[in-house]
Each structure stands twice: as C-alpha cells, then as structure tokens.
mmCIF file of C-alpha atoms in Angstrom:
data_model
loop_
_atom_site.group_PDB
_atom_site.id
_atom_site.type_symbol
_atom_site.label_atom_id
_atom_site.label_comp_id
_atom_site.label_asym_id
_atom_site.label_seq_id
_atom_site.Cartn_x
_atom_site.Cartn_y
_atom_site.Cartn_z
ATOM 1 C CA ARG A 1244 12.811 0.161 -15.831
ATOM 2 C CA ASN A 1245 14.965 -0.675 -12.942
ATOM 3 C CA THR A 1246 11.788 -0.732 -10.662
ATOM 4 C CA LEU A 1247 10.509 -3.490 -12.804
ATOM 5 C CA ILE A 1248 13.715 -5.461 -12.752
ATOM 6 C CA ILE A 1249 13.755 -5.015 -8.923
ATOM 7 C CA ARG A 1250 10.221 -6.201 -8.527
ATOM 8 C CA ALA A 1251 10.993 -9.263 -10.605
ATOM 9 C CA GLY A 1252 13.855 -10.061 -8.187
ATOM 10 C CA ASP A 1253 16.381 -10.181 -11.041
ATOM 11 C CA PHE A 1254 19.210 -8.620 -9.086
ATOM 12 C CA GLU A 1255 22.018 -9.884 -11.434
ATOM 13 C CA ARG A 1256 20.274 -8.024 -14.234
ATOM 14 C CA LEU A 1257 19.866 -4.870 -12.114
ATOM 15 C CA LYS A 1258 23.630 -5.025 -11.180
ATOM 16 C CA ARG A 1259 24.603 -5.313 -14.825
ATOM 17 C CA ALA A 1260 22.377 -2.387 -15.756
ATOM 18 C CA ILE A 1261 23.598 -0.048 -13.005
ATOM 19 C CA LEU A 1262 27.255 -0.974 -13.499
ATOM 20 C CA ALA A 1263 26.927 -0.291 -17.255
ATOM 21 C CA HIS A 1264 25.288 3.153 -16.484
ATOM 22 C CA ILE A 1265 28.092 4.023 -14.043
ATOM 23 C CA ASP A 1266 30.833 2.955 -16.438
ATOM 24 C CA LEU A 1267 29.121 4.864 -19.356
ATOM 25 C CA ASN A 1268 28.837 8.101 -17.410
ATOM 26 C CA ASP A 1269 32.015 7.978 -15.526
ATOM 27 C CA ARG A 1270 30.863 9.913 -12.546
ATOM 28 C CA PRO A 1271 32.464 9.869 -9.119
ATOM 29 C CA PHE A 1272 29.290 9.263 -7.230
ATOM 30 C CA PHE A 1273 26.034 7.436 -7.776
ATOM 31 C CA ARG A 1274 22.746 7.679 -5.753
ATOM 32 C CA PHE A 1275 20.483 4.679 -5.609
ATOM 33 C CA HIS A 1276 16.811 5.683 -5.582
ATOM 34 C CA VAL A 1277 15.849 9.192 -6.538
ATOM 35 C CA ALA A 1278 12.421 7.965 -5.429
ATOM 36 C CA GLY A 1279 11.392 4.674 -4.000
ATOM 37 C CA GLU A 1280 12.529 2.450 -1.048
ATOM 38 C CA LEU A 1281 14.584 -0.713 -0.393
ATOM 39 C CA GLU A 1282 12.167 -3.573 -0.565
ATOM 40 C CA THR A 1283 14.309 -6.646 0.450
ATOM 41 C CA ALA A 1284 17.620 -7.810 1.847
ATOM 42 C CA SER A 1285 18.505 -9.161 -1.552
ATOM 43 C CA GLN A 1286 18.104 -5.730 -3.144
ATOM 44 C CA PHE A 1287 20.300 -4.154 -0.337
ATOM 45 C CA CYS A 1288 22.877 -6.846 -0.945
ATOM 46 C CA ALA A 1289 22.863 -6.205 -4.700
ATOM 47 C CA TYR A 1290 23.572 -2.586 -4.109
ATOM 48 C CA CYS A 1291 26.434 -3.500 -1.742
ATOM 49 C CA GLU A 1292 27.926 -5.712 -4.522
ATOM 50 C CA ILE A 1293 27.708 -2.845 -6.969
ATOM 51 C CA ALA A 1294 29.515 -0.602 -4.547
ATOM 52 C CA GLU A 1295 32.172 -3.292 -4.103
ATOM 53 C CA ALA A 1296 32.588 -3.695 -7.861
ATOM 54 C CA ARG A 1297 33.331 0.095 -8.185
ATOM 55 C CA PRO A 1298 35.462 1.022 -5.206
ATOM 56 C CA LEU A 1299 36.413 4.419 -6.738
ATOM 57 C CA VAL A 1300 32.791 5.544 -6.959
ATOM 58 C CA ARG A 1301 30.900 6.874 -3.817
ATOM 59 C CA PHE A 1302 27.398 5.578 -3.506
ATOM 60 C CA ALA A 1303 24.570 7.040 -1.517
ATOM 61 C CA LEU A 1304 21.360 5.178 -0.516
ATOM 62 C CA TYR A 1305 18.456 6.777 1.078
ATOM 63 C CA THR A 1306 15.931 4.758 3.224
ATOM 64 C CA HIS A 1307 13.269 5.050 5.824
ATOM 65 C CA ARG A 1308 14.007 1.390 6.859
ATOM 66 C CA PHE A 1309 17.017 2.148 9.140
ATOM 67 C CA ILE A 1310 16.524 -0.843 11.448
ATOM 68 C CA ASP A 1311 15.978 -3.251 8.567
ATOM 69 C CA VAL A 1312 19.126 -2.005 6.866
ATOM 70 C CA ALA A 1313 21.028 -2.316 10.061
ATOM 71 C CA GLU A 1314 20.114 -5.905 10.424
ATOM 72 C CA TRP A 1315 20.880 -6.557 6.700
ATOM 73 C CA ALA A 1316 24.270 -4.939 7.028
ATOM 74 C CA ALA A 1317 25.062 -7.039 10.065
ATOM 75 C CA ASP A 1318 23.998 -10.240 8.379
ATOM 76 C CA ARG A 1319 26.389 -9.561 5.480
ATOM 77 C CA GLY A 1320 29.260 -8.359 7.767
ATOM 78 C CA GLY A 1321 28.920 -4.708 7.101
ATOM 79 C CA THR A 1322 28.690 -2.291 4.086
ATOM 80 C CA PRO A 1323 31.366 -1.304 1.609
ATOM 81 C CA ALA A 1324 33.245 1.902 2.753
ATOM 82 C CA ASN A 1325 32.127 3.647 -0.434
ATOM 83 C CA LEU A 1326 28.415 3.127 0.246
ATOM 84 C CA LEU A 1327 26.948 5.586 2.549
ATOM 85 C CA ILE A 1328 23.454 4.976 3.979
ATOM 86 C CA ASN A 1329 21.251 8.056 4.448
ATOM 87 C CA ALA A 1330 18.554 7.055 6.956
ATOM 88 C CA SER A 1331 15.604 9.350 6.787
ATOM 89 C CA LEU A 1332 13.974 10.336 9.989
ATOM 90 C CA ASP A 1333 10.863 12.463 10.202
ATOM 91 C CA ASN A 1334 11.101 15.742 12.313
ATOM 92 C CA ARG A 1335 13.216 14.200 15.060
ATOM 93 C CA PRO A 1336 16.889 13.826 15.848
ATOM 94 C CA PRO A 1337 18.346 10.266 16.153
ATOM 95 C CA THR A 1338 18.566 8.756 19.543
ATOM 96 C CA VAL A 1339 21.951 7.987 21.085
ATOM 97 C CA ASP A 1340 21.390 4.304 20.319
ATOM 98 C CA GLU A 1341 20.491 4.921 16.674
ATOM 99 C CA THR A 1342 23.644 7.108 16.345
ATOM 100 C CA THR A 1343 25.873 4.289 17.790
ATOM 101 C CA LEU A 1344 24.174 1.801 15.502
ATOM 102 C CA ALA A 1345 24.694 4.083 12.469
ATOM 103 C CA LYS A 1346 28.425 4.337 13.082
ATOM 104 C CA SER A 1347 28.699 0.511 13.038
ATOM 105 C CA PHE A 1348 27.629 0.286 9.286
ATOM 106 C CA ASN A 1349 28.472 3.602 7.602
ATOM 107 C CA ALA A 1350 25.055 5.208 8.019
ATOM 108 C CA ARG A 1351 24.107 8.874 8.647
ATOM 109 C CA PHE A 1352 20.787 10.580 9.180
ATOM 110 C CA PHE A 1353 18.902 12.826 6.820
ATOM 111 C CA ILE A 1354 15.970 14.497 8.773
ATOM 112 C CA CYS A 1355 12.917 16.191 7.121
ATOM 113 C CA ASP A 1356 12.167 19.314 9.132
ATOM 114 C CA SER A 1357 8.587 20.420 9.199
ATOM 115 C CA GLY A 1358 9.524 23.500 11.370
ATOM 116 C CA GLU A 1359 7.816 21.968 14.397
ATOM 117 C CA SER A 1360 11.098 20.751 16.255
ATOM 118 C CA PRO A 1361 13.446 23.486 17.381
ATOM 119 C CA THR A 1362 15.931 20.756 18.534
ATOM 120 C CA LEU A 1363 16.766 20.341 14.775
ATOM 121 C CA ASP A 1364 18.316 23.850 14.647
ATOM 122 C CA ALA A 1365 21.416 22.396 16.307
ATOM 123 C CA PHE A 1366 22.234 20.297 13.156
ATOM 124 C CA PRO A 1367 23.759 21.258 9.848
ATOM 125 C CA ARG A 1368 21.275 21.907 6.999
ATOM 126 C CA CYS A 1369 21.058 20.769 3.425
ATOM 127 C CA ALA A 1370 22.593 23.505 1.313
ATOM 128 C CA ALA A 1371 20.252 22.886 -1.627
ATOM 129 C CA VAL A 1372 17.122 24.110 0.225
ATOM 130 C CA ASP A 1373 16.774 27.106 2.571
ATOM 131 C CA ARG A 1374 14.628 27.322 5.699
ATOM 132 C CA ASP A 1375 11.524 28.401 3.833
ATOM 133 C CA GLY A 1376 11.777 25.465 1.420
ATOM 134 C CA SER A 1377 13.104 27.380 -1.538
ATOM 135 C CA ARG A 1378 15.811 25.980 -3.745
ATOM 136 C CA THR A 1379 19.215 27.844 -3.241
ATOM 137 C CA GLY A 1380 20.723 26.930 -6.578
ATOM 138 C CA ILE A 1381 23.408 24.662 -4.966
ATOM 139 C CA THR A 1382 23.102 21.144 -6.404
ATOM 140 C CA CYS A 1383 23.984 17.650 -4.967
ATOM 141 C CA ASP A 1384 26.745 17.682 -7.595
ATOM 142 C CA VAL A 1385 28.317 20.813 -5.884
ATOM 143 C CA CYS A 1386 27.580 20.004 -2.290
ATOM 144 C CA GLN A 1387 27.996 16.140 -2.063
ATOM 145 C CA ALA A 1388 27.445 16.163 1.691
ATOM 146 C CA CYS A 1389 25.196 13.148 1.314
ATOM 147 C CA TYR A 1390 28.077 11.274 -0.205
ATOM 148 C CA THR A 1391 30.765 12.366 2.185
ATOM 149 C CA GLY A 1392 29.161 12.687 5.624
ATOM 150 C CA ALA A 1393 30.650 10.875 8.651
ATOM 151 C CA PRO A 1394 28.808 7.788 10.009
ATOM 152 C CA GLY A 1395 26.351 8.822 12.666
ATOM 153 C CA SER A 1396 26.252 12.474 11.417
ATOM 154 C CA VAL A 1397 22.958 14.402 10.724
ATOM 155 C CA THR A 1398 21.780 16.690 7.920
ATOM 156 C CA VAL A 1399 18.468 18.492 8.265
ATOM 157 C CA CYS A 1400 16.454 19.539 5.161
ATOM 158 C CA THR A 1401 13.374 21.732 5.250
ATOM 159 C CA GLU A 1402 10.279 20.018 3.858
ATOM 160 C CA HIS A 1403 9.540 21.295 0.319
#
C-alpha cells in the first residue's frame, strides 16, 4: 500500500501512515523499505521528516543510491541523528572518499559479498547470515547493528 502512495507522490499521506504505524507498534526502531528503493528527493525528505517527528525512534534506510542520497542530504542540510543510511555496495569496500562523504551525513555501508573479494574479510559481518549464506537464528531485532553503526562503518553480508 505504501508503494502506491509513494508512486502517487502523496508524501503527506505516507508520513501520516508511517507515523501512525510507529505509534501503534511502539517500537524503538523502524526500517524504511524491506524491499524497494528510494525514488526521489521528495521521498527522502519525507523519511527525514518522519525521523525528526519521532526522535526517540531509530530509523534505518537501505539504498543503492549513495551519491544521490548524499546530494539530497546536503541540499536539506543533513539528516536527522536518528536516521542511519545504509548504503549498499556490491562486492567491494568503500573508497576513502566514499567513507569521508558517508561520515558527513550519517551513512554507513552494507556490502553484499559474493565470495569473490578477499578484501571484504577485514570487515565485520552481518550476524544474521553466516559465510555460507545460511541464517544463524540471530534477528535484526536482537542485533540492531544496522540501526546503531557509526557513520562510515562497514558491515558485510554473504549473498543469500
């Protein structure tokens, strides 16, 4: 349902729906997009406004659009402290410039590891999936690394 609201560009309605869900469920963290991707700067700004409206909730947003999000964050003067951007990179560590940029707007990196890059062994791994791609039984509710990681930090997850 929220996807249809996003596609219609009705971000006020989207904000009301998400805030009502957060208030109803009284959870300490919220993840935007279990699947899907940011489509516009307006959608990103709506998510920032949701995070600003609930400063005691930690928010996580996954995206492959790291550079776009960096520009959108700069245009709005940054991101809320309780909104952590998880920028997905495929099978490579971030560059020094990407790491510096990530630190400027509360972003960190989530890398999908296909097993082809030994340089990824130097980084912490997602606790929910082991190296062979099997679920470990640890859930996001327990781990919360994606909601608490330091800007510029890296987590690697085996493709599964």
